[in-house]
XYZ file of C-alpha atoms in Angstrom:
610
model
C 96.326 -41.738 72.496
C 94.937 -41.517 69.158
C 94.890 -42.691 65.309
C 97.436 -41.253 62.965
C 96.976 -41.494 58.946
C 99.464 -39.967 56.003
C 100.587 -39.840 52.950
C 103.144 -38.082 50.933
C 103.578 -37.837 47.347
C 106.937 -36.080 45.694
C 105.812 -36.056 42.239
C 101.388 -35.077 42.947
C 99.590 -32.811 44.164
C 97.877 -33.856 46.929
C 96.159 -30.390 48.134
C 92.786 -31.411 46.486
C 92.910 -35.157 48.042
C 91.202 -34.537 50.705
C 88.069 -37.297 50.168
C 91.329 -40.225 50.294
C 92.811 -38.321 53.587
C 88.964 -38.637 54.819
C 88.592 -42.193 53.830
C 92.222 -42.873 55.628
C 91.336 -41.089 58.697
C 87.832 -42.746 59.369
C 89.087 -46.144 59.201
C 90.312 -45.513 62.627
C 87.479 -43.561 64.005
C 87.511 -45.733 67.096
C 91.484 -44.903 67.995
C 90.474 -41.403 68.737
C 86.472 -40.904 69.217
C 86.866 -37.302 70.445
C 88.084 -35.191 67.423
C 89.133 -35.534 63.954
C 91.719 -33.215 62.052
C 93.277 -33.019 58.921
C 96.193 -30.764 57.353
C 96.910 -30.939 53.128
C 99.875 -29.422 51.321
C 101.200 -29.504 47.441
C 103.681 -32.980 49.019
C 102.142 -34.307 51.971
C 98.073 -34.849 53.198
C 97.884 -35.784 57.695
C 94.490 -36.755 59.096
C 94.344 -37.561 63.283
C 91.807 -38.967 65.468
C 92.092 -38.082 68.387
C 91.740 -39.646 72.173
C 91.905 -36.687 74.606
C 94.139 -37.266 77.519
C 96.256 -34.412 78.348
C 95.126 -30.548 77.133
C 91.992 -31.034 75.477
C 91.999 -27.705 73.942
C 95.784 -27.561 73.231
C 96.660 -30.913 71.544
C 94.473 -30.636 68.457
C 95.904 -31.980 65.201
C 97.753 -32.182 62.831
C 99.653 -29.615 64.597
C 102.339 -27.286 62.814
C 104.683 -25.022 63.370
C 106.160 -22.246 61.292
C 109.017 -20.331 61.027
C 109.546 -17.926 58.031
C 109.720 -19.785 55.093
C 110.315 -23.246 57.701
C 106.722 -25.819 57.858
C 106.806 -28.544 59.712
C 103.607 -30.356 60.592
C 103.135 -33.327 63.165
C 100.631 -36.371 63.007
C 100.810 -38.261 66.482
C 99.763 -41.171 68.789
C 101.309 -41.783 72.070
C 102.686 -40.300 75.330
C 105.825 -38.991 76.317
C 106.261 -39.471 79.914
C 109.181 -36.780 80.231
C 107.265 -33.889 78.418
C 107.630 -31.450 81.093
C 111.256 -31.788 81.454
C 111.641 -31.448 77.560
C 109.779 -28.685 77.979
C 111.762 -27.043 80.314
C 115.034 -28.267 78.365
C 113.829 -26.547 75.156
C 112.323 -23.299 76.585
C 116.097 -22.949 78.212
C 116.989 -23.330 74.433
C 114.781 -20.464 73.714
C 111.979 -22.472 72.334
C 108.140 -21.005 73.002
C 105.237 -22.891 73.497
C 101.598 -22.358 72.739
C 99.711 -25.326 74.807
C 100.331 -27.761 78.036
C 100.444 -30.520 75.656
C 103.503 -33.162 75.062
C 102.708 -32.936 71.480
C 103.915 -29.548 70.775
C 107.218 -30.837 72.530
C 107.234 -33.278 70.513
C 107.138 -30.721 67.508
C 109.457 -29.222 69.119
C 111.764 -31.408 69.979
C 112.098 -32.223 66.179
C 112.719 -28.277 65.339
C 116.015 -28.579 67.769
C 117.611 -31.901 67.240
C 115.442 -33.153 63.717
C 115.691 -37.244 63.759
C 117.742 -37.076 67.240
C 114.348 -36.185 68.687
C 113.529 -40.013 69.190
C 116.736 -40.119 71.415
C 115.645 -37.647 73.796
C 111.642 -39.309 74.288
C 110.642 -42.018 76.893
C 107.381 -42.883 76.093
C 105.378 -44.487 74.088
C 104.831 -42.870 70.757
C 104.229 -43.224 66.736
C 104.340 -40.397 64.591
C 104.639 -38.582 60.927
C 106.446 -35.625 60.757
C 106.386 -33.864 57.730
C 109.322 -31.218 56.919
C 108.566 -28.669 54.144
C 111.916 -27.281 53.649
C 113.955 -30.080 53.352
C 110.963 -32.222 51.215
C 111.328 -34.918 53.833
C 109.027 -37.790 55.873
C 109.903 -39.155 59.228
C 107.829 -42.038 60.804
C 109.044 -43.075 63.858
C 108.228 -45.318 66.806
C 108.615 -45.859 70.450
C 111.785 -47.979 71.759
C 109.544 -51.421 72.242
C 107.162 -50.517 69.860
C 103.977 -50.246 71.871
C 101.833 -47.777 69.715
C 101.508 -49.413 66.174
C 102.504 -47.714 63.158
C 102.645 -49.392 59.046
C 103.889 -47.849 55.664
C 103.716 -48.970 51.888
C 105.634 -47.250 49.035
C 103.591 -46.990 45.705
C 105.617 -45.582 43.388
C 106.628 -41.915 44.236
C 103.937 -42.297 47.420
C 104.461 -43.145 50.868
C 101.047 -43.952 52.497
C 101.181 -44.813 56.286
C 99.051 -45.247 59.270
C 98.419 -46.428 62.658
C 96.820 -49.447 61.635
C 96.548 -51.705 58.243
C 93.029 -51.036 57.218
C 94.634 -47.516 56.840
C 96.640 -48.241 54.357
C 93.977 -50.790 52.624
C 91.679 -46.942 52.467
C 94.074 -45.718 50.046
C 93.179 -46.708 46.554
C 97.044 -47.433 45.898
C 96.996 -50.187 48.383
C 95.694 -53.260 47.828
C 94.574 -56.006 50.086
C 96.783 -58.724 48.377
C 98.745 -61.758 50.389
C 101.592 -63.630 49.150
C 103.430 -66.825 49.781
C 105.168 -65.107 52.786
C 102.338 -63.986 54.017
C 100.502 -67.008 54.386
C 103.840 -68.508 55.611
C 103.263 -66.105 58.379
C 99.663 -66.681 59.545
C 100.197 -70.669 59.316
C 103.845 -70.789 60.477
C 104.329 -68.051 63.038
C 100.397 -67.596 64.113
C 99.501 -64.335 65.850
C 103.199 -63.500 66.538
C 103.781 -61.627 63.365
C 107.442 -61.100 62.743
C 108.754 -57.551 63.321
C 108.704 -55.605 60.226
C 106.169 -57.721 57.685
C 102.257 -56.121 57.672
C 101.802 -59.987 55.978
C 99.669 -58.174 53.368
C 102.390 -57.440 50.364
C 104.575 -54.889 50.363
C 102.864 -53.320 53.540
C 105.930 -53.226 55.929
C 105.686 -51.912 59.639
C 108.348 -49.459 61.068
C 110.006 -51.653 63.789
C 109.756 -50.242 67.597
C 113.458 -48.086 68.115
C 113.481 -47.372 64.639
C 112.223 -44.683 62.130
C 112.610 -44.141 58.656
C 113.398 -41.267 56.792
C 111.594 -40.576 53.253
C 113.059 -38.254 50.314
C 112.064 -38.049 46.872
C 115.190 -39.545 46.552
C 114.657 -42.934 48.501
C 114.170 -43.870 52.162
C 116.829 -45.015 54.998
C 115.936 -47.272 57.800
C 117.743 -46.031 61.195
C 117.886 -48.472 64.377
C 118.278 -45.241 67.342
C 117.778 -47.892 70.516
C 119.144 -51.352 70.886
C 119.911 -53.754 73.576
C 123.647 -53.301 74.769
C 125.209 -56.321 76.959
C 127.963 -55.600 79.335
C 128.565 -57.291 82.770
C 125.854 -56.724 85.520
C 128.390 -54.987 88.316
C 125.795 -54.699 91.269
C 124.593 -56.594 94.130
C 121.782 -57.610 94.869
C 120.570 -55.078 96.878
C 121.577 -52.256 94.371
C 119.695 -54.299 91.942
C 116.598 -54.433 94.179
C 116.620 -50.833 95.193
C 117.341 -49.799 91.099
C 114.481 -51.832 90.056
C 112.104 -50.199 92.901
C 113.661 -46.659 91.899
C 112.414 -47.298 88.503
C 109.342 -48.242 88.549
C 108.150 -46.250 91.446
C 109.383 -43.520 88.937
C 107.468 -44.930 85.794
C 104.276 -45.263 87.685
C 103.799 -42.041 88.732
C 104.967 -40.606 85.419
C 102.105 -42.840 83.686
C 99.422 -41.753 86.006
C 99.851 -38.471 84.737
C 96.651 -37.425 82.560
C 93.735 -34.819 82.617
C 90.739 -37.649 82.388
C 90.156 -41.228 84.729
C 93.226 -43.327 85.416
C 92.415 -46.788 86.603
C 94.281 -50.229 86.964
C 93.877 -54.015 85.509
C 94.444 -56.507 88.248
C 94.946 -60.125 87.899
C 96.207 -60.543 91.384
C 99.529 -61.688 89.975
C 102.529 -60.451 90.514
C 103.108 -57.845 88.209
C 99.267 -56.421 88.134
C 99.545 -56.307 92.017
C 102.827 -54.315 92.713
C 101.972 -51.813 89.805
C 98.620 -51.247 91.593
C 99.461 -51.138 94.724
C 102.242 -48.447 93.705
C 99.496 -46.657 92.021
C 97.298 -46.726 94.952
C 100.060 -45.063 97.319
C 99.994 -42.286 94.723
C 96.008 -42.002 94.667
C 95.866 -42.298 98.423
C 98.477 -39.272 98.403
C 96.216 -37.484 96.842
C 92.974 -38.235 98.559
C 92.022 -40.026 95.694
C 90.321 -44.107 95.699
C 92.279 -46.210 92.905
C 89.872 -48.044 90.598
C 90.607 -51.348 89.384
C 89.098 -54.037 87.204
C 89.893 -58.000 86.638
C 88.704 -60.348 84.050
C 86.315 -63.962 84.886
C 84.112 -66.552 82.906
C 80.943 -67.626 83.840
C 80.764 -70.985 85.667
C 84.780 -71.138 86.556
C 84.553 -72.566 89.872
C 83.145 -75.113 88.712
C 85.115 -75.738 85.413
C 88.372 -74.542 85.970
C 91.528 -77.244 85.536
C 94.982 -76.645 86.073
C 97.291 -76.335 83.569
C 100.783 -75.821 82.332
C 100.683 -71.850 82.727
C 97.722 -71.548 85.174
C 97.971 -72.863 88.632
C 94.745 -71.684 90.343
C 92.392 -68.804 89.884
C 92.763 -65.425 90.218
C 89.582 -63.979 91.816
C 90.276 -64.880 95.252
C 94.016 -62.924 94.872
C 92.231 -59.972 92.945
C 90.126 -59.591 96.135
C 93.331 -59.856 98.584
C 95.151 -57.262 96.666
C 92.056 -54.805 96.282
C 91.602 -55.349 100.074
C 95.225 -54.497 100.833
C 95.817 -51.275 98.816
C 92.245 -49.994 99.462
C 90.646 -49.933 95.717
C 87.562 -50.110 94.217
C 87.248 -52.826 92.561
C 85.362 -54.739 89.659
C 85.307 -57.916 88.122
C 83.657 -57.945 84.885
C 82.238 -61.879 84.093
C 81.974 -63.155 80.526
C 79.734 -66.530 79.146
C 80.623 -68.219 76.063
C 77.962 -66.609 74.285
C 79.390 -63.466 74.788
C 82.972 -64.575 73.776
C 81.466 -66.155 70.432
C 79.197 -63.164 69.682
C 82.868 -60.842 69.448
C 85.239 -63.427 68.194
C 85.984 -61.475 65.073
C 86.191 -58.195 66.560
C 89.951 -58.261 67.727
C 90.413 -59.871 64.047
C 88.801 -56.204 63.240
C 91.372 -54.484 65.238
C 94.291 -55.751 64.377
C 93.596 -56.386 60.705
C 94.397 -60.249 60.877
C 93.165 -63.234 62.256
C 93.859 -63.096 66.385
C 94.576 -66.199 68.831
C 90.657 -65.859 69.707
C 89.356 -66.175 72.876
C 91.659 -64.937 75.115
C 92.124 -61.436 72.711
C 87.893 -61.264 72.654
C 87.639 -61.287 76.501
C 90.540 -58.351 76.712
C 88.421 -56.459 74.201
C 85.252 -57.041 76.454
C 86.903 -56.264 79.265
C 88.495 -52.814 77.889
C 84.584 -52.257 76.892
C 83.462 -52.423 79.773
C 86.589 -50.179 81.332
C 85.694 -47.521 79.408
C 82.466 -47.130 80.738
C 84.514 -45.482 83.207
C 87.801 -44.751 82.730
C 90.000 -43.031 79.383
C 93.708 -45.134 80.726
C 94.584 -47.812 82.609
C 98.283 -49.249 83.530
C 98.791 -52.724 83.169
C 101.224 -55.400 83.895
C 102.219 -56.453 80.338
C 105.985 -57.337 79.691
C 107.322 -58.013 82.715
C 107.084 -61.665 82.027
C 109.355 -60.875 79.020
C 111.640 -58.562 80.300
C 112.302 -60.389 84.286
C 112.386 -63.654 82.338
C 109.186 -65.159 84.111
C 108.093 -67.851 81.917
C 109.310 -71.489 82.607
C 110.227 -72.074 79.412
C 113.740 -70.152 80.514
C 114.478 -73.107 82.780
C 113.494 -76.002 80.586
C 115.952 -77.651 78.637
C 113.790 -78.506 75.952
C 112.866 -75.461 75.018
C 116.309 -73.557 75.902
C 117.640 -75.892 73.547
C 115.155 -75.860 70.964
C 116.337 -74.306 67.426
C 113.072 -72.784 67.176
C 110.641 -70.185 69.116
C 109.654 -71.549 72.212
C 106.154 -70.632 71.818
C 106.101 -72.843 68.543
C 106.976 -76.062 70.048
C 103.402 -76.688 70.861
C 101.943 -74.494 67.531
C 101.595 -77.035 65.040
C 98.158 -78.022 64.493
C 96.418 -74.930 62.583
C 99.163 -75.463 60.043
C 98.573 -79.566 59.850
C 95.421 -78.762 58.819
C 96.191 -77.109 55.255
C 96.021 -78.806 52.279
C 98.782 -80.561 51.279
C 99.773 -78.925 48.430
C 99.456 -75.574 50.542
C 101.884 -76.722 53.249
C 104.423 -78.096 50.273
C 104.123 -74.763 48.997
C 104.873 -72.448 51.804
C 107.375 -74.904 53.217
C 106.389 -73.283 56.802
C 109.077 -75.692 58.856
C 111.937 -73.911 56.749
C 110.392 -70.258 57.014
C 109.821 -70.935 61.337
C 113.445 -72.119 60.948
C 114.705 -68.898 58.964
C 112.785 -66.583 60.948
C 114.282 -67.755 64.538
C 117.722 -68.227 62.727
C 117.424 -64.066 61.965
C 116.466 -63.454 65.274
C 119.174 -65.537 66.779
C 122.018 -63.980 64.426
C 120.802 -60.089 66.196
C 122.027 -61.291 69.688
C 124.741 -59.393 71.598
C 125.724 -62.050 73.427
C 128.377 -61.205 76.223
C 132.494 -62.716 75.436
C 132.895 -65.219 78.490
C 129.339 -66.394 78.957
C 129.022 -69.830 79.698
C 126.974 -72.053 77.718
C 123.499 -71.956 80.097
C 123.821 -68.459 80.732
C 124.025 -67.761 76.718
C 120.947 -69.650 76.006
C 119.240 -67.698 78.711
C 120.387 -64.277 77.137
C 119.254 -65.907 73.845
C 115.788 -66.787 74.970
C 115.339 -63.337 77.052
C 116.034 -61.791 73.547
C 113.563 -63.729 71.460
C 110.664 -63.000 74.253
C 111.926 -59.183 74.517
C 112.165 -58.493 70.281
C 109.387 -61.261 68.916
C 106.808 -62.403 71.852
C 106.444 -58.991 74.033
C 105.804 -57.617 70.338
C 102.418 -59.366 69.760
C 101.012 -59.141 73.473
C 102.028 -54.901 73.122
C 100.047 -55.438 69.437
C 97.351 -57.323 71.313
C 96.942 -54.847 74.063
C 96.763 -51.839 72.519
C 94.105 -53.082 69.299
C 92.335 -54.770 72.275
C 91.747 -51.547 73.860
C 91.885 -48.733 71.116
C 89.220 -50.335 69.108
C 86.893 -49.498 72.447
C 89.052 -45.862 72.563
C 90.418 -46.626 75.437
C 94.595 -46.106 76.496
C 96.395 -49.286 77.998
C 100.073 -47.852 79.728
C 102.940 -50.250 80.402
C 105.674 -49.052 82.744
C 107.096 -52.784 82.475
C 108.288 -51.412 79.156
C 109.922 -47.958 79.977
C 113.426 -48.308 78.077
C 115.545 -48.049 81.087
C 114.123 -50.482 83.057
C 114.331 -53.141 80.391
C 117.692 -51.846 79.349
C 118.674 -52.693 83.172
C 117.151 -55.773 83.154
C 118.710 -56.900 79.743
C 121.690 -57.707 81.935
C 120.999 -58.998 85.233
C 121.589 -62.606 85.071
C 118.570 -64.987 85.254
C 120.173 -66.603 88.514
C 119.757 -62.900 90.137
C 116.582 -62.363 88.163
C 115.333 -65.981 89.669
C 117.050 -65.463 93.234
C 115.460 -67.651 95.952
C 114.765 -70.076 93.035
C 111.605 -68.945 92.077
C 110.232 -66.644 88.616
C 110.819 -63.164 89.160
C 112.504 -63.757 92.536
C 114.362 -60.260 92.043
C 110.903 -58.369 91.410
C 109.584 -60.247 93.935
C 111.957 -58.445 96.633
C 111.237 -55.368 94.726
C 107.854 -55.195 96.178
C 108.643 -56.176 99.620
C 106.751 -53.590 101.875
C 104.430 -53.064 98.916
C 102.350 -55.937 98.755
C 101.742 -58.702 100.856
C 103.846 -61.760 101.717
C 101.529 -64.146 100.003
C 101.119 -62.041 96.873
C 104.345 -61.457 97.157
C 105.385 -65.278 96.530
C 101.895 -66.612 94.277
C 103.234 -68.559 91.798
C 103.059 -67.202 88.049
C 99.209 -68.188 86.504
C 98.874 -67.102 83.041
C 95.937 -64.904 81.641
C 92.959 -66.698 82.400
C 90.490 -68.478 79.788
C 87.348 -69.894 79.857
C 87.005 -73.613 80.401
C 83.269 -73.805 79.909
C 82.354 -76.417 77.219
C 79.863 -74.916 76.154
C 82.760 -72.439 73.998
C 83.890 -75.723 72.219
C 80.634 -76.527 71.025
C 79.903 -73.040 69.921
C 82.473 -72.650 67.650
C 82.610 -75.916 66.410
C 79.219 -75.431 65.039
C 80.440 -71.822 63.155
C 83.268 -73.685 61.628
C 80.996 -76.525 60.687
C 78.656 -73.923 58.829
C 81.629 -72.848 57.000
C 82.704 -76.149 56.121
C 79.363 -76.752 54.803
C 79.251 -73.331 52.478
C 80.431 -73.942 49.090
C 81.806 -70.365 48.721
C 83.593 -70.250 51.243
C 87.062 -68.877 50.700
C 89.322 -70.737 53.274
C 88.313 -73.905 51.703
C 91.132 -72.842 48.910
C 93.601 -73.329 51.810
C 92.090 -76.370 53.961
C 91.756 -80.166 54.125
C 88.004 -79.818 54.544
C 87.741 -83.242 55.609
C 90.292 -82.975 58.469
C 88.593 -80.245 59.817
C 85.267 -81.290 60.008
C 86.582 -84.026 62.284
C 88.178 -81.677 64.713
C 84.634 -79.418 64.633
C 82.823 -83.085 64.921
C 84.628 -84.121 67.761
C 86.250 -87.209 65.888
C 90.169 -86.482 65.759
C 92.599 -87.387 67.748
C 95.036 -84.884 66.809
C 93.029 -82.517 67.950
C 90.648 -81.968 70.769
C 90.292 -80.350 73.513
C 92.060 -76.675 74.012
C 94.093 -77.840 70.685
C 90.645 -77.948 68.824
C 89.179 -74.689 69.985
C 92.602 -73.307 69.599
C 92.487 -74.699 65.835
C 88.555 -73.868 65.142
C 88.760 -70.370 66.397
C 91.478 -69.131 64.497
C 90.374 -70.650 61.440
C 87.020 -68.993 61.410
C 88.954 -66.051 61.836
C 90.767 -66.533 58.669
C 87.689 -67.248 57.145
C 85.830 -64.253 58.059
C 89.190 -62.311 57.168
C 89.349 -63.628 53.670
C 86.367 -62.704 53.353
C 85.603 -59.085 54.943
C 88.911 -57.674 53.730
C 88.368 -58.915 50.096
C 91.720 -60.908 50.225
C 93.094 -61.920 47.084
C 95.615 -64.421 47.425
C 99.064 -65.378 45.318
C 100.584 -68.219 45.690
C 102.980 -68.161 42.429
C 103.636 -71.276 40.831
């Protein structure tokens, strides 16, 4: 894993711009803490950072390769999980390689098929290719879009990167948001729509795409889609395929020359992918390590709630019992949580949800004390429909995001002349009604069973989107490589059609993954009822950050009071509203410190037209 940067120019020379390229490059310094390298031509300027996890010496970059008059250079993040049988596939074609690493077959790979390449990779992957001879740019991305990867055109320049603040080091790009971008912090939140950077004119290349730059324009190519078509097998089948597949992604992830270790929630998901892991470290004389997430004081302050049934500690210890790992549980106090809140902001370049993202990055911290990769459990929520919003008629029904039907306080609180401005009920409404219009929705489906395929398609392309975006600036900001094999294409491509009655057999979430793991984990793992990601419940949090957003209030200059009813606010931080309290006030009050902080640290200069 690493930190890619670029820029191409058709009409300057960028061979002497090597100070920018610098600039670029360092911004991500913490996606790739082991190396730095940088490559400059007459067109086109690479930089890398680099995270060493397979072939230290032989994956250095930028890398190139040459062939007569023929340069073709490669800046890369990511993983391809079937390198060695591209490899093999290639040398057959009479291809020669220098190093062990999957980048030079990725290099490869785009020397025998050009932009086909993508359609021979599963992995997880973002990259800038740069071809001499034909004057041409490639960025492309993995099929779900797991490693990050943003562009901006400035006049006859294409300046990309794996994160924002990439693009922000380039002089040409400023850090300037528009009406739609506000419209996309206040109306959509954290879950960014595919495609929009929300800073203007920074636009993100969407996961199963790339685009192709000339000096003659670009072109936007979608290589991976979901298909539907009837789901033909039994149950059984479906079971076995499932198991196949993921007993087949796991040991393909663990795959790596430095410390491979596992996050465990004791869920479902965490546990099965662990306990596969552990067969495979067992195999090999080899003791699994694994790691889980806690707050301080949450025996004694946790509550049930909507998405979290009990705790997890007590199932963390069951499963690291059962599959024989060593494990730890790394314990957080509010003070803590405060002291970090903006660093996921940091990472991703915009304000976060806030708690929950600053214990992930404290808990990836602390990982990498020990470890370089871990494989987690992320997206199989998402992709074996596990949430109970796919059962509830009020939200199956609901003409907007399901996630949204409970989002609507942080935008209440904007000025009024903000909210008439950005009009954020018709944007939520436009943006779902996009989403909704991609659908492939199978001829013959009855009504139910189209609304399920509708909401599996909204969590697959615009909720799994954020918690990939979370993950992976929640652990690359530490330098540290999060693997999902819930997201290898085939599985989800599978998955995509097995009806949520088969997905939900024996009338319970992820009853079909469920019998997956029989044998692997179990019985009462097995059947533990979904619990989301935990969160502190101390009150001590709510106080905490209702005293930062109270200093802000009470600081003239500061720049979210253009966008705020102050007054409102200060109740919520007070204690005094009524509209919101509780986990809806610390919800409200720690993202809007984050914008505050964002505003402010980024330089943001904001228009809102007339």
């Amino acid at each position: 894993m690493c930190g890619i940067a670029g820029w191409a120019d058709w009409s300057k020379d960028l061979s002497e711009e090597r100070s920018v390229l610098t600039e670029m490059t360092r911004s991500i310094a913490h996606r790739g803490p082991d190396a730095e390298g940088f490559w400059l031509s007459k067109r086109a300027a690479f930089g890398h950072r680099r995270l060493i996890v397979i072939d230290p010496e032989g994956g250095k970059q930028p890398m190139l390769y040459r062939d007569g008059d023929q340069t073709i250079a490669l800046t890369y993040n990511g993983e391809l999980y079937n390198y060695r049988e591209l490899r093999r596939e290639l040398e057959g074609k009479g291809h020669r390689f220098k190093t062990h690493s999957d980048t030079e077959v990725l290099l490869h790979s785009y020397v025998e098929w050009k932009e086909d390449c993508v359609r021979h990779f599963n992995g997880i992957y973002a990259f800038g290719i740069w071809d001499e001879q034909r004057g041409q740019l490639m960025l492309g991305r993995d099929h779900l879009g797991v490693k990050p990867l943003f562009f901006a055109k400035r006049g006859s320049a294409v300046i990309f990167g794996s994160e924002i603040k990439v693009l922000l080091a380039h002089p040409l790009v400023e850090a300037v948001v528009d009406r739609e971008g506000l419209a996309e912090l206040f109306g959509m939140g954290a879950m960014r729509t595919p495609g929009l950077g929300v800073f203007k004119d920074i636009e993100e290349v969407k996961g199963g795409h790339y685009v192709t730059f000339t000096a003659e324009g670009s072109r936007t190519t979608r290589y991976w889609k979901l298909v539907s078509r009837k789901h033909t097998d039994d149950t059984e089948t479906t079971v076995r395929t499932i198991r196949s597949l993921l007993e087949d992604t796991v040991e393909r992830q663990l795959i790596a020359d430095k410390p491979v270790v596992c996050m465990l929630s004791g869920g479902l998901d965490s546990s099965g992918l662990t306990a596969l892991a552990g067969k495979n470290f067992h195999a090999h004389g080899k003791t699994l390590h694994t790691y889980s997430i806690d707050f301080v004081n949450n025996d004694r302050d946790f509550e049930q709630d909507f998405l979290r049934r009990d705790q997890d500690e007590p199932w963390v210890r069951r499963v690291s019992g059962h599959v024989g790992t060593e494990h730890h549980s790394v314990v957080f106090g509010p003070d803590k949580l405060i002291a970090h809140l903006l660093e996921p902001m940091r990472a991703r370049d915009l304000p976060s949800v806030g708690e929950i993202e600053t214990s992930l990055y404290l808990l990836f911290t602390e990982m990498k004390k020990d470890a370089t990769v871990a494989l987690s459990g992320e997206s199989a929520d998402e992709v074996f429909s596990g949430y109970p919003w796919f059962y509830q008629e009020t939200y199956l029904n609901a003409e907007i995001f399901p996630w949204l039907l409970n989002f609507g306080y942080t935008s209440d609180v904007l000025k009024a002349e903000i909210r008439d401005r950005l009009q954020l009920e018709a944007y939520r409404k436009r943006r779902f009604q996009e989403a909704v219009g991609e659908i492939p929705f199978l001829e013959g489906e009855e009504e139910l069973e189209r609304k399920q395929r509708q909401m599996s398609y909204l969590f697959i392309t615009r909720f799994l989107p954020y918690m990939l975006d979370r993950k992976d600036r929640a652990s690359m900001m530490t330098g540290f490589e999060v693997r999902v094999p819930f997201c290898d294409y085939r599985l989800v491509e599978y998955l995509w059609n097995v009806p949520f009655e088969v997905k939900s057999i024996g009338h319970i979430e992820k009853g079909i993954l469920r019998r997956a793991f029989e044998g692997v984990l179990p019985d009462d793992v097995r059947n533990r009822r979904k619990s989301a990601y935990p969160t502190t419940k101390d009150k001590a949090y709510l106080d905490l950050i209702s005293r930062w957003m109270l200093d802000i209030l009470h600081d003239p200059d500061a720049p979210i009071h253009a966008l705020i009813d102050a007054g409102r606010v200060r109740r919520i931080a007070e204690g005094k509203s009524l509209e919101g309290s509780g986990a809806d006030a610390r919800a409200i009050l720690d993202y809007l410190v984050q914008v505050n902080c964002w505003l402010k640290e980024y330089g943001v200069k904001l228009e809102l037209g007339a």
